[in-house]
Short mmCIF file of C-alpha atoms in Angstrom, two decimals:
data_model
loop_
_atom_site.label_atom_id
_atom_site.label_comp_id
_atom_site.label_asym_id
_atom_site.label_seq_id
_atom_site.Cartn_x
_atom_site.Cartn_y
_atom_site.Cartn_z
CA UNK Y 1 -19.53 -0.74 19.02
CA UNK Y 2 -17.88 -3.89 17.73
CA UNK Y 3 -16.48 -6.87 19.64
CA UNK Y 4 -13.48 -6.08 21.86
CA UNK Y 5 -11.30 -8.60 19.97
CA UNK Y 6 -11.18 -6.26 16.96
CA UNK Y 7 -9.00 -3.93 19.06
CA UNK Y 8 -6.13 -6.41 18.78
CA UNK Y 9 -6.60 -6.76 15.04
CA UNK Y 10 -6.60 -2.95 14.76
CA UNK Y 11 -3.39 -2.75 16.80
CA UNK Y 12 -1.75 -5.28 14.47
CA UNK Y 13 -2.77 -3.20 11.44
CA UNK Y 14 -1.37 -0.02 13.05
CA UNK Y 15 1.92 -1.81 13.77
CA UNK Y 16 2.12 -2.88 10.10
CA UNK Y 17 1.47 0.76 9.15
CA UNK Y 18 4.29 1.88 11.46
CA UNK Y 19 6.64 -0.66 9.86
CA UNK Y 20 5.67 0.55 6.37
CA UNK Y 21 6.16 4.17 7.51
CA UNK Y 22 9.71 3.36 8.62
CA UNK Y 23 10.36 1.60 5.30
CA UNK Y 24 8.82 4.49 3.35
CA UNK Y 25 10.81 7.27 5.00
CA UNK Y 26 13.94 5.35 5.92
CA UNK Y 27 14.42 3.11 2.91
CA UNK Y 28 12.34 4.79 0.15
CA UNK Y 29 9.75 1.99 0.08
CA UNK Y 30 7.81 2.03 -3.19
CA UNK Y 31 4.69 0.13 -4.19
CA UNK Y 32 4.00 0.90 -7.85
CA UNK Y 33 0.51 0.21 -9.15
CA UNK Y 34 -2.09 1.50 -11.55
CA UNK Y 35 -4.78 3.58 -9.86
CA UNK Y 36 -7.99 5.27 -10.90
CA UNK Y 37 -8.20 8.95 -10.02
CA UNK Y 38 -11.25 11.16 -10.14
CA UNK Y 39 -8.88 14.15 -10.07
CA UNK Y 40 -5.10 14.28 -10.12
CA UNK Y 41 -2.92 17.35 -10.38
CA UNK Y 42 0.73 16.41 -10.15
CA UNK Y 43 2.78 16.89 -13.31
CA UNK Y 44 -0.39 17.44 -15.29
CA UNK Y 45 -4.06 17.70 -14.35
CA UNK Y 46 -6.09 14.58 -15.10
CA UNK Y 47 -9.75 13.83 -14.56
CA UNK Y 48 -11.20 10.30 -14.39
CA UNK Y 49 -7.91 8.74 -15.45
CA UNK Y 50 -5.87 5.61 -14.90
CA UNK Y 51 -2.17 6.05 -14.26
CA UNK Y 52 0.74 4.32 -12.55
CA UNK Y 53 1.94 5.76 -9.26
CA UNK Y 54 3.69 4.93 -6.00
CA UNK Y 55 0.76 3.75 -3.87
CA UNK Y 56 2.87 3.30 -0.69
CA UNK Y 57 1.78 6.53 1.01
CA UNK Y 58 -1.90 5.85 0.32
CA UNK Y 59 -1.51 2.29 1.57
CA UNK Y 60 0.12 3.51 4.77
CA UNK Y 61 -2.70 6.00 5.45
CA UNK Y 62 -5.35 3.37 4.71
CA UNK Y 63 -3.68 1.00 7.19
CA UNK Y 64 -3.48 3.70 9.88
CA UNK Y 65 -7.10 4.77 9.43
CA UNK Y 66 -8.40 1.18 9.35
CA UNK Y 67 -6.38 0.09 12.38
CA UNK Y 68 -7.20 3.17 14.43
CA UNK Y 69 -10.91 2.91 13.54
CA UNK Y 70 -10.99 -0.72 14.67
CA UNK Y 71 -9.33 0.27 17.93
CA UNK Y 72 -11.67 3.24 18.45
CA UNK Y 73 -14.90 1.37 17.83
CA UNK Y 74 -14.05 -1.81 19.73
CA UNK Y 75 -15.78 -2.35 23.04
CA UNK Y 76 -13.83 -2.97 26.19
CA UNK Y 77 -13.97 -6.48 27.62
CA UNK Y 78 -16.16 -5.17 30.46
CA UNK Y 79 -17.87 -2.05 29.18
CA UNK Y 80 -20.16 -0.20 31.54
CA UNK Y 81 -21.71 3.24 31.86
CA UNK Y 82 -18.48 4.66 33.33
CA UNK Y 83 -16.47 3.54 30.33
CA UNK Y 84 -19.03 4.98 27.92
CA UNK Y 85 -18.84 8.34 29.73
CA UNK Y 86 -15.03 8.25 29.44
CA UNK Y 87 -15.40 7.58 25.70
CA UNK Y 88 -17.50 10.72 25.31
CA UNK Y 89 -15.12 12.78 27.44
CA UNK Y 90 -12.09 11.52 25.52
CA UNK Y 91 -13.69 12.38 22.18
CA UNK Y 92 -14.69 15.84 23.39
CA UNK Y 93 -11.17 16.61 24.68
CA UNK Y 94 -9.51 15.08 21.59
CA UNK Y 95 -11.66 17.22 19.32
CA UNK Y 96 -10.84 20.37 21.32
CA UNK Y 97 -7.08 19.66 21.43
CA UNK Y 98 -7.06 18.84 17.72
CA UNK Y 99 -8.84 22.11 17.00
CA UNK Y 100 -6.22 24.05 18.99
CA UNK Y 101 -3.42 22.26 17.12
CA UNK Y 102 -5.09 23.09 13.79
CA UNK Y 103 -5.39 26.76 14.71
CA UNK Y 104 -1.73 26.87 15.75
CA UNK Y 105 -0.61 25.24 12.51
CA UNK Y 106 -2.78 27.51 10.36
CA UNK Y 107 -1.26 30.58 12.05
CA UNK Y 108 2.40 29.54 12.30
CA UNK Y 109 3.26 26.75 9.81
CA UNK Y 110 3.59 27.39 6.07
CA UNK Y 111 4.61 25.61 2.88
CA UNK Y 112 5.56 21.95 2.92
CA UNK Y 113 5.22 21.78 6.71
CA UNK Y 114 1.56 22.76 6.39
CA UNK Y 115 0.96 20.10 3.73
CA UNK Y 116 2.68 17.52 5.96
CA UNK Y 117 0.41 18.54 8.84
CA UNK Y 118 -2.67 18.10 6.65
CA UNK Y 119 -1.63 14.52 5.99
CA UNK Y 120 -0.85 13.85 9.66
CA UNK Y 121 -4.14 15.45 10.65
CA UNK Y 122 -5.92 12.48 9.06
CA UNK Y 123 -4.76 10.30 11.96
CA UNK Y 124 -4.33 12.98 14.62
CA UNK Y 125 -7.91 12.95 15.97
CA UNK Y 126 -8.25 9.15 16.30
CA UNK Y 127 -4.79 8.96 17.86
CA UNK Y 128 -5.55 11.72 20.37
CA UNK Y 129 -8.85 10.04 21.22
CA UNK Y 130 -7.21 6.66 21.84
CA UNK Y 131 -4.48 8.14 24.04
CA UNK Y 132 -6.96 10.19 26.09
CA UNK Y 133 -9.40 7.28 26.38
CA UNK Y 134 -6.63 4.98 27.56
CA UNK Y 135 -5.60 7.49 30.24
CA UNK Y 136 -9.19 8.15 31.36
CA UNK Y 137 -10.12 4.47 31.28
CA UNK Y 138 -7.32 3.66 33.72
CA UNK Y 139 -9.01 5.93 36.26
CA UNK Y 140 -12.29 4.02 35.90
CA UNK Y 141 -10.52 0.66 36.29
CA UNK Y 142 -8.76 1.84 39.47
CA UNK Y 143 -12.08 3.03 40.96
CA UNK Y 144 -13.83 -0.27 40.13
CA UNK Y 145 -11.16 -2.37 41.85
CA UNK Y 146 -11.26 -0.40 45.11
#
């Protein structure tokens, strides 16, 4: 676990990612740059190639993953055994819920919707974990103050 202050830095990165997401979908935000690809199959298949592309979507996902990871792996200000148990429980439930969502999508979503889910699934597990941990952690904090 890393210092609890990294949680705030992670939150700031996630908020930047949200802003870029709004710009990307709402205002067609583009960030053109040359990238190196081990494999690319868009208009033509390329291996180990440099080419120019809109890097905005990759940048947004990198920001989400970095910010969420910092938030996930940051300690609480006062972290005890109860909090650590809630971390384990939250991860277990997040994994199970994510698995159920994946099964549902595999069975009932097709085409572009399925591809969109695959992209969203990159941040789904960390996001579920953080939400569940926040909810479970509140219960520990209430018990400690009584």
